[in-house]
mmCIF file of C-alpha atoms in Angstrom:
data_model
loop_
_atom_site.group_PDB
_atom_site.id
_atom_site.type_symbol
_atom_site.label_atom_id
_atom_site.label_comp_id
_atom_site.label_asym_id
_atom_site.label_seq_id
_atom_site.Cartn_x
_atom_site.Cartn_y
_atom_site.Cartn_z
ATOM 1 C CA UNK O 7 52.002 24.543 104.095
ATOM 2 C CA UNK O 8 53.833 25.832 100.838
ATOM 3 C CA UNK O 9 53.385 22.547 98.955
ATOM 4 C CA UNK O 10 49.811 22.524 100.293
ATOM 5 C CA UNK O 11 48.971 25.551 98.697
ATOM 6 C CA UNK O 12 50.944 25.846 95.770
ATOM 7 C CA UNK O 13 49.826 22.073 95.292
ATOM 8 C CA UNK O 14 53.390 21.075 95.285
ATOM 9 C CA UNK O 15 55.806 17.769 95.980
ATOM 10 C CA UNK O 16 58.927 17.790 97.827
ATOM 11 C CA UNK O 17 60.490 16.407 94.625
ATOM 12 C CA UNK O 18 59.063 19.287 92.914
ATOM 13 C CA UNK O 19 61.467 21.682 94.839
ATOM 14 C CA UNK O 20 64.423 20.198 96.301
ATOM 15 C CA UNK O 21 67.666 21.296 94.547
ATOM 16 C CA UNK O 22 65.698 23.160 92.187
ATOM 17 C CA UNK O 23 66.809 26.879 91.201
ATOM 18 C CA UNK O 24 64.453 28.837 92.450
ATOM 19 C CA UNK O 25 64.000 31.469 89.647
ATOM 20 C CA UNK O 26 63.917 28.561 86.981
ATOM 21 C CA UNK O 27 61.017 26.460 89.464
ATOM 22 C CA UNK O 28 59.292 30.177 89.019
ATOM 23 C CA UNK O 29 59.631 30.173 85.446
ATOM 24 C CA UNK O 30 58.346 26.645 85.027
ATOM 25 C CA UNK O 31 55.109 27.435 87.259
ATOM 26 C CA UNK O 32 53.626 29.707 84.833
ATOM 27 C CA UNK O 33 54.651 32.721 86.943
ATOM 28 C CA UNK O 34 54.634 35.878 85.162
ATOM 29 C CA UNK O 35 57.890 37.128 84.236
ATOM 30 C CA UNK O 36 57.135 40.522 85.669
ATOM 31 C CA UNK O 37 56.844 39.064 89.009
ATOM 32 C CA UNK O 38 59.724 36.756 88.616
ATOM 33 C CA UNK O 39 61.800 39.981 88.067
ATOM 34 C CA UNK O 40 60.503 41.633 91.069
ATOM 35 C CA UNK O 41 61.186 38.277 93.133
ATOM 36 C CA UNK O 42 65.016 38.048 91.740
ATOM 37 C CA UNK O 43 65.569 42.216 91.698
ATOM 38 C CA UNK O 44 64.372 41.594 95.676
ATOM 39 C CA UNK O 45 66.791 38.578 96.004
ATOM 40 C CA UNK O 46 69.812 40.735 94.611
ATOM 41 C CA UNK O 47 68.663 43.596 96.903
ATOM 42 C CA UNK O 48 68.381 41.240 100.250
ATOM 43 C CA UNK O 49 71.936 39.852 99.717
ATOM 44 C CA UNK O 50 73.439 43.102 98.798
ATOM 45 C CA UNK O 51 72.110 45.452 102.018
ATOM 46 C CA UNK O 52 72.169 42.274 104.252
ATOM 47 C CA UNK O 53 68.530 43.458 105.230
ATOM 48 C CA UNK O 54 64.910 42.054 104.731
ATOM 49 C CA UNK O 55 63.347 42.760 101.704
ATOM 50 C CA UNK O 56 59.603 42.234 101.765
ATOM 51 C CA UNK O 57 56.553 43.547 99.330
ATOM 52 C CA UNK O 58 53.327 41.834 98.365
ATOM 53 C CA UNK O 59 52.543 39.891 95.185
ATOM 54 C CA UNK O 60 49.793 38.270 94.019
ATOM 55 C CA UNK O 61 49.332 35.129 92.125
ATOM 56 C CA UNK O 62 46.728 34.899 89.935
ATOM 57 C CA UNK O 63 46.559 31.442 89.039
ATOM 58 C CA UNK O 64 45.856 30.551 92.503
ATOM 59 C CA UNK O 65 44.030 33.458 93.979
ATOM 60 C CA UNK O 66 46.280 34.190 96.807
ATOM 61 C CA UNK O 67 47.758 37.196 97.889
ATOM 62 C CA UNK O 68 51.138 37.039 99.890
ATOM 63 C CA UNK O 69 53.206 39.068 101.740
ATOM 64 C CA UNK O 70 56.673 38.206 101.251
ATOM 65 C CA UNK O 71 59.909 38.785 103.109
ATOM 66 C CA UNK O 72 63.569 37.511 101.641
ATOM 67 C CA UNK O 73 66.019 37.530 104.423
ATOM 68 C CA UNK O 74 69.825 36.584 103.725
ATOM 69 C CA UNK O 75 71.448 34.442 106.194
ATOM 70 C CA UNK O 76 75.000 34.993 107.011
ATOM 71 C CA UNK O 77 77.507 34.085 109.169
ATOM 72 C CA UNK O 78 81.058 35.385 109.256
ATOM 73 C CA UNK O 79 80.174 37.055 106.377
ATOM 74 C CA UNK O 80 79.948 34.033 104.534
ATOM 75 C CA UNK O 81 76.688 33.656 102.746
ATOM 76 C CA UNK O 82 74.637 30.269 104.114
ATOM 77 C CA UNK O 83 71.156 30.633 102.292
ATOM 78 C CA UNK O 84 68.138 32.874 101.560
ATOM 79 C CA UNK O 85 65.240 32.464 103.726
ATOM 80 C CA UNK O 86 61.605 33.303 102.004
ATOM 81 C CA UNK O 87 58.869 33.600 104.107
ATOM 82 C CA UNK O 88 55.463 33.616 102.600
ATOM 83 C CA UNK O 89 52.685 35.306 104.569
ATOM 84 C CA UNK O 90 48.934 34.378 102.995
ATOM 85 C CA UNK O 91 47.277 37.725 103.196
ATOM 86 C CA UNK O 92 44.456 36.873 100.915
ATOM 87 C CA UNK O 93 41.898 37.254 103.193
ATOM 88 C CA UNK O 94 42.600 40.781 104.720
ATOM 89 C CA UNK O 95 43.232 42.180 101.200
ATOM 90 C CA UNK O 96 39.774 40.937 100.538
ATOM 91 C CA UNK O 97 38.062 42.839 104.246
ATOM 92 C CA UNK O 98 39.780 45.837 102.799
ATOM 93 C CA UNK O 99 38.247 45.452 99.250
ATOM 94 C CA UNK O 100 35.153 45.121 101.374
ATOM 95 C CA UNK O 101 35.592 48.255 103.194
ATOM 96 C CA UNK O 102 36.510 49.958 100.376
ATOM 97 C CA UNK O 103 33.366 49.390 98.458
ATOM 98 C CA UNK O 104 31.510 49.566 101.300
ATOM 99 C CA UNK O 105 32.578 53.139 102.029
ATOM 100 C CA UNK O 106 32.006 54.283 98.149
ATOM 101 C CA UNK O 107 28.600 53.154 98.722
ATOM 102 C CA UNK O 108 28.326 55.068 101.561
ATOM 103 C CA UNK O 109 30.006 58.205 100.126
ATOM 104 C CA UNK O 110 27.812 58.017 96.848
ATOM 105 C CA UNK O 111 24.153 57.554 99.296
ATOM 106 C CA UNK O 112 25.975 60.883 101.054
ATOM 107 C CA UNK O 113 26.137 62.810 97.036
ATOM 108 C CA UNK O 114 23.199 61.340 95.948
ATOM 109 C CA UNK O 115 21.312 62.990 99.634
ATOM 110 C CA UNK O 116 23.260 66.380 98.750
ATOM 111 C CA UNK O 117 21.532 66.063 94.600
ATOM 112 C CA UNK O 118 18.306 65.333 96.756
ATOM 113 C CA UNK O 119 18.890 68.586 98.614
ATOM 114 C CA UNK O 120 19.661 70.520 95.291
ATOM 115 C CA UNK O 121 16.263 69.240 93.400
ATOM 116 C CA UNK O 122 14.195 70.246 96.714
ATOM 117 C CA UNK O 123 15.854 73.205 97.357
ATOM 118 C CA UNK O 124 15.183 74.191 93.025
ATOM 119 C CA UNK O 125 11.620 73.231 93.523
ATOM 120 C CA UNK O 126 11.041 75.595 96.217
ATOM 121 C CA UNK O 127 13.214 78.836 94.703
ATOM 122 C CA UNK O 128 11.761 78.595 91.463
ATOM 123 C CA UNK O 129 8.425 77.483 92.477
ATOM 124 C CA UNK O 130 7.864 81.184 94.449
ATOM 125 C CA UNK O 131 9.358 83.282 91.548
ATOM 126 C CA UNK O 132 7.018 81.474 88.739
ATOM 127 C CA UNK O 133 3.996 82.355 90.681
ATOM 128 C CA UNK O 134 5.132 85.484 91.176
ATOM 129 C CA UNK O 135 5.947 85.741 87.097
ATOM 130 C CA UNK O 136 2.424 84.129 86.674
ATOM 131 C CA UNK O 137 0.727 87.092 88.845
ATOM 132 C CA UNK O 138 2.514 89.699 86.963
ATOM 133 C CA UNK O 139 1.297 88.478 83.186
ATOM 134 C CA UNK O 140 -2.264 88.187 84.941
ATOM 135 C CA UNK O 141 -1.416 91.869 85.943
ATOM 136 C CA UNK O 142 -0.606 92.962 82.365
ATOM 137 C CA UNK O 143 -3.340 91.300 80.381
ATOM 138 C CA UNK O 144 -5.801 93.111 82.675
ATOM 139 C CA UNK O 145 -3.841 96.334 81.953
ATOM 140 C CA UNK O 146 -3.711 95.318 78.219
ATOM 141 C CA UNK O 147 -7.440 94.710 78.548
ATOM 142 C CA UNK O 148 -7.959 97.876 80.194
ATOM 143 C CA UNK O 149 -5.816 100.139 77.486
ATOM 144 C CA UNK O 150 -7.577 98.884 74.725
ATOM 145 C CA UNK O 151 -11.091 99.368 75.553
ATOM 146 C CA UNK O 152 -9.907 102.983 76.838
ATOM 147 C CA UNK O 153 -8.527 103.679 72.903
ATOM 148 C CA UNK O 154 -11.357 105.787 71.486
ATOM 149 C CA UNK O 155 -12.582 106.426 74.937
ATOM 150 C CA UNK O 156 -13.196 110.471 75.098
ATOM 151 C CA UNK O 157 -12.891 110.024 78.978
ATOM 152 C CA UNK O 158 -9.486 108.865 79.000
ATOM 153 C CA UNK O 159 -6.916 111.766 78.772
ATOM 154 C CA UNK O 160 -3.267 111.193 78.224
ATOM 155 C CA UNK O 161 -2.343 111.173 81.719
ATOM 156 C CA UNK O 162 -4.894 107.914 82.419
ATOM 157 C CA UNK O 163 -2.613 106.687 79.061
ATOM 158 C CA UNK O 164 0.510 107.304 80.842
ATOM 159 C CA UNK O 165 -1.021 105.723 84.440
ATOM 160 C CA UNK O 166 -1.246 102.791 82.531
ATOM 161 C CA UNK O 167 1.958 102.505 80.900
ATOM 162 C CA UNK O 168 3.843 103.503 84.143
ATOM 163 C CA UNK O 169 1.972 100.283 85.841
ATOM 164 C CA UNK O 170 2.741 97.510 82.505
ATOM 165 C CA UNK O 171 6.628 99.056 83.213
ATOM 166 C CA UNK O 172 6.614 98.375 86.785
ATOM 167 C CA UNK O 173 4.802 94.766 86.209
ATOM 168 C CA UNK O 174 7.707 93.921 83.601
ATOM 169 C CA UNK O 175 10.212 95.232 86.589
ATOM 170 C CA UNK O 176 8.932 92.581 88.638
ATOM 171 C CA UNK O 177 9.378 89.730 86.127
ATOM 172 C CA UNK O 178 12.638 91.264 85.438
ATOM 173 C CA UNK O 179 13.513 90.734 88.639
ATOM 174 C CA UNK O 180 12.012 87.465 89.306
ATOM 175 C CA UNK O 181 13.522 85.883 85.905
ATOM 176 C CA UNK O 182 16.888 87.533 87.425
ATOM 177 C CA UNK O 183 16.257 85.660 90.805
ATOM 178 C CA UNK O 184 15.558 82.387 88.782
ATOM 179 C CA UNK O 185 18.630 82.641 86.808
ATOM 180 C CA UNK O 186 20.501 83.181 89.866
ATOM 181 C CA UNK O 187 19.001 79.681 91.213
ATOM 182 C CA UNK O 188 19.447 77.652 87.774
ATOM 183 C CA UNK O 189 23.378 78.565 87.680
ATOM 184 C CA UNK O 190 24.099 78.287 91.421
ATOM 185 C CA UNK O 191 22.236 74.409 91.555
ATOM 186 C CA UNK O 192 23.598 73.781 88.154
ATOM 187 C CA UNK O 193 27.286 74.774 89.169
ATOM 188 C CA UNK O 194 27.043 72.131 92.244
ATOM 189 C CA UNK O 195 24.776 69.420 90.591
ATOM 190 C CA UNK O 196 27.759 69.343 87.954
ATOM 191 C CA UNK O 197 30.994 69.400 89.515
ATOM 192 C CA UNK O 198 29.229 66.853 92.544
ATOM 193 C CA UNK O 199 31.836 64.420 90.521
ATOM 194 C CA UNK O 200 34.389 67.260 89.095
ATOM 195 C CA UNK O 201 37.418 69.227 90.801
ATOM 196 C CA UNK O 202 36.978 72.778 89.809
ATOM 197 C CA UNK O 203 39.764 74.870 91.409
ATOM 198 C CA UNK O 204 38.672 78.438 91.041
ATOM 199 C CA UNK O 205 38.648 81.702 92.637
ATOM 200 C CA UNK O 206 35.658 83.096 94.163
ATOM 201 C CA UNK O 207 34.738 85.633 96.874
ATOM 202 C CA UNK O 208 32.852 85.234 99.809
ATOM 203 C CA UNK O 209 30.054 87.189 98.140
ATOM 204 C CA UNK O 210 29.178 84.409 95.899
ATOM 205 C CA UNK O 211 29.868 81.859 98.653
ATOM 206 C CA UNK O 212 27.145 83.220 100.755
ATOM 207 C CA UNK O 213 24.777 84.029 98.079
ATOM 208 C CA UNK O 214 25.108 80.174 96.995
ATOM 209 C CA UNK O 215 24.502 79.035 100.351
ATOM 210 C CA UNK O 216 21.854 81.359 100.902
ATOM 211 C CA UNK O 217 20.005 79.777 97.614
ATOM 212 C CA UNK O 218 20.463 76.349 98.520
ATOM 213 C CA UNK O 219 19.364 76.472 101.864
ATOM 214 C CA UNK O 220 16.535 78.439 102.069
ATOM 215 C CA UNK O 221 13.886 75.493 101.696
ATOM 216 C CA UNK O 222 15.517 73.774 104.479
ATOM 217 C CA UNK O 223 15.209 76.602 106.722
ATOM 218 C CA UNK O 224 12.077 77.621 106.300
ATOM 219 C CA UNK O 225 10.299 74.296 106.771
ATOM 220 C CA UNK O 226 12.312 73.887 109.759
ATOM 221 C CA UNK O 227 11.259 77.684 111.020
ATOM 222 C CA UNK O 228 14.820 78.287 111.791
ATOM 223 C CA UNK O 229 16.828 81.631 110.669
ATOM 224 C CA UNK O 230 20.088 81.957 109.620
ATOM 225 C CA UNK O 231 21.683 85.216 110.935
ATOM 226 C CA UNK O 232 24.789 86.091 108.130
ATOM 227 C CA UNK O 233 27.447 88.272 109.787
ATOM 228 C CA UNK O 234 29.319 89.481 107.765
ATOM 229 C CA UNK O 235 33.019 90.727 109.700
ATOM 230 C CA UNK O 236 34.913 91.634 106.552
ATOM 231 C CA UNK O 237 34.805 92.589 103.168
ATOM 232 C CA UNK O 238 32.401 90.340 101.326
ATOM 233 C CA UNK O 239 34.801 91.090 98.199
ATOM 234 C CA UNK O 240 37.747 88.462 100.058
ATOM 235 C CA UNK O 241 38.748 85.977 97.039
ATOM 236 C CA UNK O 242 39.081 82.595 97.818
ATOM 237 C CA UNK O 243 40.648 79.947 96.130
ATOM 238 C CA UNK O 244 39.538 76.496 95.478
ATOM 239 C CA UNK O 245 36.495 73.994 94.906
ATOM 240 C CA UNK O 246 33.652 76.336 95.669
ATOM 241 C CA UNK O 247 31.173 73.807 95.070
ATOM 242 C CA UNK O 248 33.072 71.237 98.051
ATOM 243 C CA UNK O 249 32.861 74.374 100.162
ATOM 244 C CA UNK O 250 29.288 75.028 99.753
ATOM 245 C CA UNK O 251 28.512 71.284 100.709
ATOM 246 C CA UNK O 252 30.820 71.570 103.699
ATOM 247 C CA UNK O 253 29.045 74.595 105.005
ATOM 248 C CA UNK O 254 25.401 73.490 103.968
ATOM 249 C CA UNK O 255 26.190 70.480 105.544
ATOM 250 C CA UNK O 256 27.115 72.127 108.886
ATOM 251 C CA UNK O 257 23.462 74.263 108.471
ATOM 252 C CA UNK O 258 21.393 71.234 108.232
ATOM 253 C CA UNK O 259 23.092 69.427 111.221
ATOM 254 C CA UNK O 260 22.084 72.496 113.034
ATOM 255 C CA UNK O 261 18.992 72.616 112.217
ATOM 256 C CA UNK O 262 18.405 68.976 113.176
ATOM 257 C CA UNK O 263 19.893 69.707 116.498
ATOM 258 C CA UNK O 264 17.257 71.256 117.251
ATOM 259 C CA UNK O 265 14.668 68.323 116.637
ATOM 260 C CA UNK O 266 11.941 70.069 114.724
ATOM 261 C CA UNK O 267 11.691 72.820 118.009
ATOM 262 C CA UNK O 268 10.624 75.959 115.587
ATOM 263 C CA UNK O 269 11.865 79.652 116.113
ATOM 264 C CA UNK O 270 15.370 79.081 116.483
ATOM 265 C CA UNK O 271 18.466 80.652 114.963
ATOM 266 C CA UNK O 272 21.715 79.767 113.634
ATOM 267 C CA UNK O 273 24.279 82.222 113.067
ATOM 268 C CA UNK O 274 26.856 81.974 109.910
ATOM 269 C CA UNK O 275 29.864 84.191 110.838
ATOM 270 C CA UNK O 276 32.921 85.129 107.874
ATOM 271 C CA UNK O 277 35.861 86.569 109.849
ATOM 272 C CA UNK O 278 39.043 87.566 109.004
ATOM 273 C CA UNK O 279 42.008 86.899 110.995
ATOM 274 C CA UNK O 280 45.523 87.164 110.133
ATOM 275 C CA UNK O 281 45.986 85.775 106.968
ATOM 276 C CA UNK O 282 43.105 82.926 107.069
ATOM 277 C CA UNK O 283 39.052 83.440 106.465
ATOM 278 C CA UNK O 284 37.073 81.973 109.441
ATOM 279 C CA UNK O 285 33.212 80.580 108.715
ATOM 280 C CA UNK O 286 31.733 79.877 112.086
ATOM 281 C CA UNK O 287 28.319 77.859 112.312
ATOM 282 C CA UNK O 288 27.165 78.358 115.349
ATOM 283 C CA UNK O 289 23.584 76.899 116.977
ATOM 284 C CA UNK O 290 22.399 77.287 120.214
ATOM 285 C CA UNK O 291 20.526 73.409 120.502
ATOM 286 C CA UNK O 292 22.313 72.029 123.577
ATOM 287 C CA UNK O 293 25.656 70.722 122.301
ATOM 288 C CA UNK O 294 26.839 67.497 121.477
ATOM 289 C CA UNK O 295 27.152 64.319 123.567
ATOM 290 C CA UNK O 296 30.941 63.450 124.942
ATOM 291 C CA UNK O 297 31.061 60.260 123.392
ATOM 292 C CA UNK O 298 30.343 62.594 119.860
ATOM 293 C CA UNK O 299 33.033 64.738 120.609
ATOM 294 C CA UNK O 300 35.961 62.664 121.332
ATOM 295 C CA UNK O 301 35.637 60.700 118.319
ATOM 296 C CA UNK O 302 34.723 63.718 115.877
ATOM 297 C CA UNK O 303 36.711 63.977 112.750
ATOM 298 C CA UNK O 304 38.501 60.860 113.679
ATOM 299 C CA UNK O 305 35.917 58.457 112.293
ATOM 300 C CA UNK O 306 32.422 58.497 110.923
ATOM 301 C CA UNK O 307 30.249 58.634 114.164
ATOM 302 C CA UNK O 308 26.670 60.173 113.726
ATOM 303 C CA UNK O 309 24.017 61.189 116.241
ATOM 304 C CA UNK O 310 21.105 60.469 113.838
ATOM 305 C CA UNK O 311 20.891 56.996 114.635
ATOM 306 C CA UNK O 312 20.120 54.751 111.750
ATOM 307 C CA UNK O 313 19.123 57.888 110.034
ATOM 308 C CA UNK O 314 22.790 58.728 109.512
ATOM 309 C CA UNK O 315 26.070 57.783 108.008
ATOM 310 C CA UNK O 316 28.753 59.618 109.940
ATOM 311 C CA UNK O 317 29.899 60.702 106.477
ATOM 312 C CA UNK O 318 28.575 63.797 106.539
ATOM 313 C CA UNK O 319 31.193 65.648 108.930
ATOM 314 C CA UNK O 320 34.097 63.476 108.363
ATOM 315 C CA UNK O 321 33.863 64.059 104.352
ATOM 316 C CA UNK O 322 33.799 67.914 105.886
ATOM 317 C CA UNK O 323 37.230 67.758 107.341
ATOM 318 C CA UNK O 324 38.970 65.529 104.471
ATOM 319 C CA UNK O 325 37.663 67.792 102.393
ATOM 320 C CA UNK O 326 38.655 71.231 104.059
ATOM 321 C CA UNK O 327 42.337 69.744 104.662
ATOM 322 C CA UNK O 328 42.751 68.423 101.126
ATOM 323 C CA UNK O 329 40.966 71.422 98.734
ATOM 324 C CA UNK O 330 42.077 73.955 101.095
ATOM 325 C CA UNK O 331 44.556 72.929 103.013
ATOM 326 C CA UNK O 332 42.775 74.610 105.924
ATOM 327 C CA UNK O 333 41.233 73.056 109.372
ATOM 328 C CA UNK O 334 38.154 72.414 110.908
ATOM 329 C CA UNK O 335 37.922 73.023 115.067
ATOM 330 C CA UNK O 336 34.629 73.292 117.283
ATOM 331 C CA UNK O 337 33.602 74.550 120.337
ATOM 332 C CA UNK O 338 30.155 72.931 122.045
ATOM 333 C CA UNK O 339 29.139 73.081 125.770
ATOM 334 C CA UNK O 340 26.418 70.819 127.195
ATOM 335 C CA UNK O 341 22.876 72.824 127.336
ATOM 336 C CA UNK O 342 24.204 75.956 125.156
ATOM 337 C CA UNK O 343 25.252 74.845 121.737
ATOM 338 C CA UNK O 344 27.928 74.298 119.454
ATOM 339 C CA UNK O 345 30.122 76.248 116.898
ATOM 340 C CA UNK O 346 31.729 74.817 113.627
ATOM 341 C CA UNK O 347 34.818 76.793 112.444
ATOM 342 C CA UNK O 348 36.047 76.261 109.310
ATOM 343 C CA UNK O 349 39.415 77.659 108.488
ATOM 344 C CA UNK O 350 40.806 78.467 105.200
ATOM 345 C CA UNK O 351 44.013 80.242 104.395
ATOM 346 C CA UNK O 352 44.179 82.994 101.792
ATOM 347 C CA UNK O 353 46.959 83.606 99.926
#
C-alpha cells in the first residue's frame, strides 16, 4: 500500500536511509525535520510518537505514528505506520464551511432584524416630525396674518408662541428618540463582525433591546413585561452587542412559541443574586418538546422545522460561556411555558 501510493518500487526503498529517501522525494525540509526531530524523540522516551503531516505533492494527508522496537534494551528497528486520513480531513473541511455558512445566514437574519426593526422606529417618529412642521407652518401662517391685526392683543401673540415652543418640544423629542435608534442599530450592525469588550449597565442593555425589538412585538401582538429587580445602574462587562443578540434572540423564539396566537406576554426579568446578574426570558406558550430539551445546548436542534438552523440557541450558549464566562440554564414544563436564564458574573 505505501509503494502504491507514494508510486514507489521496492528497489526504491530497501536499504535506503530513510531521511536521505525523504530528501530525494522532494519532501520539504520542514517536514523532514519534524519526521527526524519525531524519530530522535521515539527512540529516546521508548514511546510512540505520532502527529499528522501532509504531503502536498500527492494530496494526502497522514496520520503518522513512529514506534521504536526494542528488546533487551537493544534497539531492533523503527516501525512507521502511515494512516491515510485524507478523506476525514476533507468531511471536516466540509463541516467547517458548512457551519460558517450557516453561522453567516444566522448574522445576516439578525442585520435583517436590525433594517426591519430601523424601518419601523424611525418610520413612527418621522411622521410624527412631519405632523409637527405641518403644525408650525399653520401657526406661522396664522402669526403673520394676525401682525397688523387690531384684534390680536399680546396675549393671542404669546398663545401662539407658547404652541410653536411646544411643537419644537415634540420634534425635540422625536429627533432625540431617532438618535437613540440610529446609534443603538448602528452599534450592533457594526460590531456584528467586531469584539468590543466594554462596560455597560443594564440600563442601556434594556433600552437596546427595547429598540430593537419593538417591531417584532408588536406585529406579533405580544408584550414584553421588563422587571426590573435591581438597580438598573449594575455595570456589566463585555460584548454588549453579543448580549443583545443573545437576549433578542431568546424574545423572538418566544414569540414564535406562541404560533402567531395574539395577546400574549413575555416577561424579561434582571435579578441580582450573589455576585452574578440573572436575565430570565420567560413565556408562557406550552414548553418545549422532550426530544428539544435533552439535546439543548449540546447541538444545533431547532423546532422550526426547515424554517430553522438550530444556530440560533447554541451560538447563545458559546457565546455567553466565551464573552462572559457565564451560563445559560432553563426551566420549561409541558402546557405552561419555558424560562431562559442567562447568567453573567460581575466583577
Amino acid at each position: 500500500t505505501f509503494l502504491d501510493i507514494f508510486k514507489l518500487s521496492p528497489e526504491d526503498i530497501r536499504s535506503k536511509n530513510f531521511i536521505k529517501f525523504l530528501q530525494q522525494k522532494d519532501i520539504s525540509s520542514q517536514a523532514i525535520s519534524k519526521i527526524n526531530q519525531s524519530i530522535k524523540r521515539a527512540n529516546d522516551t521508548e514511546t510512540t510518537v505520532s502527529f499528522e503531516q501532509q504531503f502536498v505533492k500527492i494530496r494526502k494527508y497522514f496520520r503518522i505514528e513512529i514506534t521504536p522496537i526494542n528488546s533487551d534494551n537493544n534497539s531492533l528497528g523503527t516501525l512507521f505506520l502511515l494512516k491515510d486520513i485524507t478523506q476525514h480531513k476533507e468531511d471536516m473541511e466540509t463541516i467547517k464551511n458548512n457551519q460558517d455558512i450557516l453561522m453567516e445566514r444566522e448574522r445576516l437574519a439578525s442585520l435583517g432584524q436590525l433594517i426591519g426593526g430601523i424601518a419601523h422606529n424611525l418610520k413612527t417618529p418621522i411622521m410624527s416630525i412631519s405632523g409637527a412642521a405641518e403644525g408650525l407652518t399653520d401657526l406661522v401662517k396664522e402669526y403673520d396674518s394676525s401682525i397688523g391685526d387690531p384684534e390680536v392683543t399680546n396675549e393671542d401673540h404669546h398663545d401662539i408662541a407658547k404652541d410653536m415652543r411646544e411643537w419644537i418640544e415634540k420634534i425635540k423629542t422625536y429627533t432625540a428618540y431617532m438618535s437613540d435608534v440610529i446609534t443603538t442599530v448602528k452599534g450592533q450592525a457594526v460590531t456584528l463582525s467586531e469584539e468590543q469588550v466594554v462596560s455597560f449597565d443594564i440600563d442601556e442593555l434594556v433600552k437596546r433591546v427595547d429598540i430593537l425589538m419593538k417591531h417584532e412585538l408588536k406585529n406579533a401582538l405580544v408584550v414584553l413585561n421588563v422587571q426590573m429587580n435591581t438597580s438598573s445602574s449594575t455595570t456589566l462587562h463585555g460584548n454588549i452587542v453579543s448580549l443583545v443578540q443573545v437576549i433578542n434572540n431568546m424574545i423572538s423564539n418566544s414569540i414564535q412559541a406562541y404560533n402567531g396566537v395574539p395577546n400574549k406576554e413575555i416577561n424579561f426579568i434582571i435579578d441580582k443574586k450573589e455576585n452574578d446578574i440573572i436575565l430570565s426570558i420567560q413565556d408562557f406558550a406550552g414548553g418545549l418538546p422532550k426530544e428539544v430539551e435533552e439535546k439543548l445546548f449540546k447541538e444545533m436542534i431547532t423546532t422550526k422545522g426547515k424554517n430553522g438552523t438550530g444556530l440560533g440557541l447554541f451560538m447563545s450558549y458559546s457565546t455567553i460561556r466565551a464573552h462572559f464566562n457565564g451560563n445559560i440554564t432553563f426551566e420549561t414544563e409541558q402546557g405552561k411555558g419555558t424560562t431562559f436564564h442567562i447568567i453573567i458574573p460581575i466583577e
